Amino acid sequence: MARYRSLNSYLRETFGGKVYKLALDGGFTCPTRDGTLDTRGCIFCAGGSGDFATPVGGDVYAAIEKAKERVADKGGKRFIAYFQSYTGTYAPVGRLRDLYTEAITHPDVAALSVATRPDCLPDEVIALLAELNTLKPVWVELGLQTIHGETARYIRRGWALPVFDSAVKRLREAGLTLIVHMILGLPGETPEMMAETARYIGKNGAQGVKFQLLHVLEGTDLAEDYRRGAFRTLTMDEYIDVLESCVESVPADMVIHRLTGDGAKKNLIAPLWSADKKRVLNEIRRRFELDDVQQGRRV
């Protein structure tokens, strides 16, 4: 019995076989880093989620080939070009057109995925993504993290919830696939607050969700708060308890792209248990069976 709708099963249904994501770094920055809104970035961000991304430079095809080498042992033949680092639409539309057209037309690329912020989606960028969506599927990944205003201010997100709602509406009207990220374990949030964010995502129009454990990474302002005892991170059992509640709080047909996440081990301060991803995933599966978890039960 499937406890949740996994990305792996969705990819097989959609593309008829295994498809691997290639994490790419398009050389972007963010409005919270370039001085537009701030210069410090989000409080938890050490590298724009791009620790494992391949730099594109001036040759997208070459970067894709290099990224393919990283997963060559898995035998994959079809890939998702995933522009993961920082804000993937924070550039002139002409540059985005060149970059993403080259990526999506690579013969081994089955889909394009772009991680971005809801306040960096002007109409002309959405129109470009919709145009590319006629060639191959285009996914847009938005980092919501939380619906709670106090937490959003603490993490220096830089935009209010109506901005997210507007972006979701415009992306869905353009026919684009939307995936929303949320972080479990943000300082000050209770399990019910996290479940509320999951329910909000489930009702807002997204087709996919990524659940991400909060990592405390070296070189971030979050690490400074952690070291002075301002908060503690979740234990594995606490994380799985919250994860179960969130999984059951999103619709049964929503694709769950991630149950946890990776932080670069060299920079990881806490929680250290998260470094053993295989053990964590095995424990999640065991607990899901033990607790009879079923996606959508609490919708």
Coordinates of C-alpha atoms in Angstrom, one line a residue:
M1 CA 0.0 0.0 0.0
A2 CA 1.4 3.4 -1.0
R3 CA 1.4 5.7 2.0
Y4 CA 1.9 8.8 -0.2
R5 CA 2.2 9.9 -3.8
S6 CA 5.9 9.9 -4.4
L7 CA 7.9 11.8 -7.0
N8 CA 9.3 8.5 -8.3
S9 CA 5.9 7.1 -9.0
Y10 CA 4.7 10.4 -10.6
L11 CA 7.8 10.4 -12.9
R12 CA 7.1 6.9 -14.0
E13 CA 3.5 7.7 -14.7
T14 CA 4.3 10.9 -16.6
F15 CA 7.5 9.9 -18.5
G16 CA 7.1 6.1 -18.7
G17 CA 10.3 5.4 -16.7
K18 CA 13.0 6.7 -14.3
V19 CA 13.9 10.3 -14.7
Y20 CA 16.8 12.0 -12.7
K21 CA 17.1 15.6 -11.7
L22 CA 20.3 17.4 -12.7
A23 CA 21.0 20.3 -10.2
L24 CA 22.3 23.3 -12.1
D25 CA 23.6 26.7 -11.0
G26 CA 22.7 29.4 -13.5
G27 CA 24.8 32.1 -11.7
F28 CA 21.8 33.9 -10.2
T29 CA 21.6 35.9 -7.0
C30 CA 18.6 37.0 -4.9
P31 CA 17.0 40.4 -3.9
T32 CA 17.8 39.6 -0.3
R33 CA 21.5 39.4 -1.2
D34 CA 22.1 42.1 -3.9
G35 CA 20.9 45.0 -1.7
T36 CA 17.4 45.3 -3.3
L37 CA 15.8 44.0 -0.1
D38 CA 18.8 43.1 2.0
T39 CA 22.4 41.9 1.7
R40 CA 22.4 39.0 4.2
G41 CA 20.1 36.5 2.4
C42 CA 17.6 34.3 4.2
I43 CA 18.8 33.5 7.7
F44 CA 19.2 29.8 7.0
C45 CA 20.8 30.1 3.5
A46 CA 24.5 29.2 3.1
G47 CA 24.5 28.7 -0.7
G48 CA 21.1 29.2 -2.2
S49 CA 20.3 25.5 -1.9
G50 CA 23.0 24.9 -4.6
D51 CA 25.6 22.9 -2.7
F52 CA 25.3 20.1 -5.2
A53 CA 24.6 22.1 -8.3
T54 CA 26.8 22.2 -11.4
P55 CA 27.7 25.7 -12.5
V56 CA 26.4 26.5 -16.0
G57 CA 28.9 29.2 -17.0
G58 CA 28.5 30.0 -20.6
D59 CA 27.6 26.6 -21.9
V60 CA 24.4 25.0 -20.7
Y61 CA 24.9 21.8 -22.8
A62 CA 28.3 21.2 -21.3
A63 CA 27.0 21.8 -17.8
I64 CA 24.2 19.2 -18.4
E65 CA 26.7 16.7 -19.7
K66 CA 28.9 17.3 -16.6
A67 CA 25.9 16.9 -14.3
K68 CA 24.9 13.7 -16.0
E69 CA 28.3 12.2 -15.0
R70 CA 27.3 12.6 -11.4
V71 CA 24.4 10.2 -11.8
A72 CA 26.0 8.0 -14.5
D73 CA 26.1 5.0 -12.1
K74 CA 22.3 5.1 -11.9
G75 CA 21.9 4.3 -15.5
G76 CA 19.6 7.2 -16.3
K77 CA 18.8 8.3 -19.8
R78 CA 16.2 11.1 -19.2
F79 CA 16.7 14.1 -17.0
I80 CA 15.1 17.1 -15.5
A81 CA 17.2 20.3 -15.8
Y82 CA 16.8 21.8 -12.4
F83 CA 18.0 25.3 -11.9
Q84 CA 18.3 25.1 -8.1
S85 CA 20.7 27.8 -6.9
Y86 CA 19.3 31.1 -5.5
T87 CA 16.5 32.8 -7.5
G88 CA 16.1 31.3 -10.9
T89 CA 14.0 34.1 -12.5
Y90 CA 16.0 37.0 -11.1
A91 CA 17.6 38.1 -14.3
P92 CA 16.6 40.0 -17.5
V93 CA 14.1 38.0 -19.5
G94 CA 16.5 37.8 -22.5
R95 CA 19.1 36.0 -20.5
L96 CA 16.5 33.7 -19.1
R97 CA 15.2 32.9 -22.6
D98 CA 18.7 31.9 -23.8
L99 CA 19.5 29.9 -20.7
Y100 CA 16.3 28.0 -20.4
T101 CA 15.8 27.4 -24.1
E102 CA 19.2 25.8 -24.4
A103 CA 18.4 23.6 -21.4
I104 CA 15.0 22.5 -22.4
T105 CA 16.0 21.6 -26.0
H106 CA 18.8 19.3 -24.8
P107 CA 17.8 15.9 -26.3
D108 CA 18.1 14.1 -22.9
V109 CA 16.1 16.7 -21.0
A110 CA 12.5 15.6 -20.3
A111 CA 11.5 18.7 -18.3
L112 CA 12.7 22.0 -17.0
S113 CA 12.4 23.0 -13.3
V114 CA 13.1 26.5 -12.0
A115 CA 13.4 27.4 -8.3
T116 CA 12.5 31.0 -7.6
R117 CA 10.7 33.5 -5.3
P118 CA 7.1 34.6 -5.8
D119 CA 8.2 38.2 -5.8
C120 CA 10.5 37.6 -8.8
L121 CA 7.9 36.5 -11.3
P122 CA 6.9 39.4 -13.5
D123 CA 4.4 38.7 -16.3
E124 CA 7.0 38.6 -19.0
V125 CA 8.9 35.8 -17.2
I126 CA 5.7 33.8 -16.6
A127 CA 4.9 34.2 -20.3
L128 CA 8.4 32.9 -21.2
L129 CA 8.0 29.9 -19.0
A130 CA 4.5 29.2 -20.5
E131 CA 6.0 29.4 -24.0
L132 CA 8.7 26.9 -23.0
N133 CA 6.0 24.7 -21.5
T134 CA 4.7 24.1 -25.0
L135 CA 8.0 22.4 -25.8
K136 CA 8.4 20.2 -22.7
P137 CA 7.0 20.3 -19.2
V138 CA 8.1 23.3 -17.1
W139 CA 7.9 23.2 -13.3
V140 CA 8.2 26.3 -11.1
E141 CA 9.4 25.7 -7.5
L142 CA 8.5 28.4 -5.0
G143 CA 10.0 28.6 -1.5
L144 CA 7.1 29.4 0.8
Q145 CA 8.7 27.8 3.9
T146 CA 5.9 29.0 6.2
I147 CA 2.6 30.9 6.2
H148 CA 3.2 32.5 9.6
G149 CA 4.2 36.1 9.4
E150 CA 6.4 36.2 12.5
T151 CA 8.5 33.3 11.3
A152 CA 8.7 34.8 7.8
R153 CA 10.1 38.0 9.2
Y154 CA 12.6 36.1 11.4
I155 CA 14.0 34.2 8.4
R156 CA 14.1 37.4 6.3
R157 CA 12.0 36.0 3.6
G158 CA 11.2 39.5 2.3
W159 CA 7.7 39.1 1.0
A160 CA 4.2 38.8 2.5
L161 CA 1.8 35.9 1.9
P162 CA -0.5 37.7 -0.6
V163 CA 2.6 37.9 -2.9
F164 CA 2.7 34.1 -2.9
D165 CA -1.0 33.8 -3.5
S166 CA -0.8 36.1 -6.5
A167 CA 2.2 34.2 -8.0
V168 CA 0.4 30.8 -7.5
K169 CA -2.7 32.2 -9.3
R170 CA -0.8 33.6 -12.2
L171 CA 1.4 30.4 -12.6
R172 CA -1.6 28.2 -12.6
E173 CA -3.5 30.4 -15.1
A174 CA -0.4 30.1 -17.3
G175 CA -0.7 26.3 -17.2
L176 CA 2.6 25.7 -15.3
T177 CA 3.3 23.0 -12.8
L178 CA 3.9 24.4 -9.4
I179 CA 5.8 22.8 -6.5
V180 CA 6.0 24.5 -3.1
H181 CA 8.8 24.2 -0.5
M182 CA 8.2 24.3 3.2
I183 CA 10.6 24.0 6.1
L184 CA 9.8 21.8 9.1
G185 CA 11.4 22.9 12.4
L186 CA 11.7 26.6 12.0
P187 CA 12.4 28.4 15.3
G188 CA 9.2 29.1 17.3
E189 CA 6.9 27.0 15.2
T190 CA 4.7 24.4 16.8
P191 CA 3.7 21.1 15.1
E192 CA 0.2 22.6 14.5
M193 CA 1.7 25.7 12.9
M194 CA 3.6 23.5 10.5
A195 CA 0.5 21.4 9.7
E196 CA -1.3 24.7 9.0
T197 CA 1.3 25.6 6.4
A198 CA 1.0 22.2 4.8
R199 CA -2.8 22.5 4.7
Y200 CA -2.5 26.0 3.1
I201 CA -0.2 24.6 0.4
G202 CA -2.7 21.8 -0.3
K203 CA -5.6 24.2 -0.8
N204 CA -3.7 26.8 -2.7
G205 CA -3.4 25.2 -6.1
A206 CA 0.1 23.6 -6.2
Q207 CA 0.5 20.2 -7.7
G208 CA 3.6 19.3 -5.6
V209 CA 5.2 19.9 -2.3
K210 CA 8.7 19.5 -0.8
F211 CA 9.1 18.9 2.9
Q212 CA 12.5 20.1 4.1
L213 CA 14.0 19.6 7.5
L214 CA 15.6 22.8 8.9
H215 CA 19.4 22.4 8.7
V216 CA 21.7 24.7 10.7
L217 CA 24.7 25.3 8.4
E218 CA 28.0 26.9 9.1
G219 CA 28.3 30.5 7.8
T220 CA 24.7 31.4 8.4
D221 CA 23.1 33.8 10.8
L222 CA 20.9 30.9 11.9
A223 CA 24.0 29.2 13.1
E224 CA 24.8 32.1 15.4
D225 CA 21.3 32.0 16.9
Y226 CA 21.7 28.2 17.4
R227 CA 25.0 28.5 19.1
R228 CA 23.7 31.1 21.6
G229 CA 20.8 28.8 22.5
A230 CA 18.0 30.7 20.9
F231 CA 16.3 27.5 19.6
R232 CA 16.9 23.8 19.3
T233 CA 16.5 21.6 16.2
L234 CA 14.0 18.7 16.0
T235 CA 15.0 15.2 17.0
M236 CA 14.4 12.5 14.4
D237 CA 11.3 11.3 16.2
E238 CA 9.9 14.8 16.4
Y239 CA 10.6 15.4 12.8
I240 CA 8.8 12.3 11.7
D241 CA 5.8 13.1 13.9
V242 CA 5.5 16.5 12.3
L243 CA 6.1 15.0 8.8
E244 CA 3.3 12.5 9.3
S245 CA 0.9 15.3 10.2
C246 CA 1.9 17.4 7.1
V247 CA 1.7 14.4 4.7
E248 CA -1.8 13.7 6.0
S249 CA -2.7 17.4 5.6
V250 CA -2.2 17.7 1.9
P251 CA -4.5 16.2 -0.8
A252 CA -4.0 12.6 -1.8
D253 CA -3.3 13.5 -5.4
M254 CA -0.5 16.0 -4.6
V255 CA 3.0 14.8 -5.5
I256 CA 5.4 14.7 -2.6
H257 CA 8.7 15.5 -4.1
R258 CA 10.7 15.3 -0.9
L259 CA 10.3 13.9 2.6
T260 CA 13.5 15.4 4.0
G261 CA 16.5 17.1 2.6
D262 CA 20.3 17.2 2.3
G263 CA 22.7 19.8 3.8
A264 CA 26.3 19.7 2.8
K265 CA 27.9 17.5 5.5
K266 CA 31.0 19.7 5.7
N267 CA 28.8 22.6 6.8
L268 CA 26.2 20.8 8.9
I269 CA 26.0 21.9 12.5
A270 CA 22.6 20.5 13.5
P271 CA 20.8 18.2 13.5
L272 CA 23.6 15.7 13.0
W273 CA 21.2 12.8 12.7
S274 CA 20.1 14.1 9.3
A275 CA 23.5 13.4 7.8
D276 CA 22.7 9.7 7.5
K277 CA 20.0 10.1 4.9
K278 CA 19.6 6.3 4.2
R279 CA 18.9 5.7 7.9
V280 CA 16.5 8.7 8.0
L281 CA 14.5 7.5 5.0
N282 CA 14.3 3.9 6.3
E283 CA 13.0 5.2 9.7
I284 CA 10.4 7.4 7.9
R285 CA 9.2 4.4 5.9
R286 CA 9.1 2.2 9.1
R287 CA 7.1 4.8 11.0
F288 CA 4.7 5.5 8.2
E289 CA 3.8 1.8 8.2
L290 CA 3.7 1.6 12.0
D291 CA 1.5 4.7 12.3
D292 CA -0.7 3.8 9.3
V293 CA 0.0 7.2 7.6
Q294 CA -2.2 8.0 4.7
Q295 CA -1.7 11.1 2.6
G296 CA -4.8 13.3 2.5
R297 CA -6.4 11.8 5.6
R298 CA -6.6 15.2 7.5
V299 CA -7.7 17.3 4.5

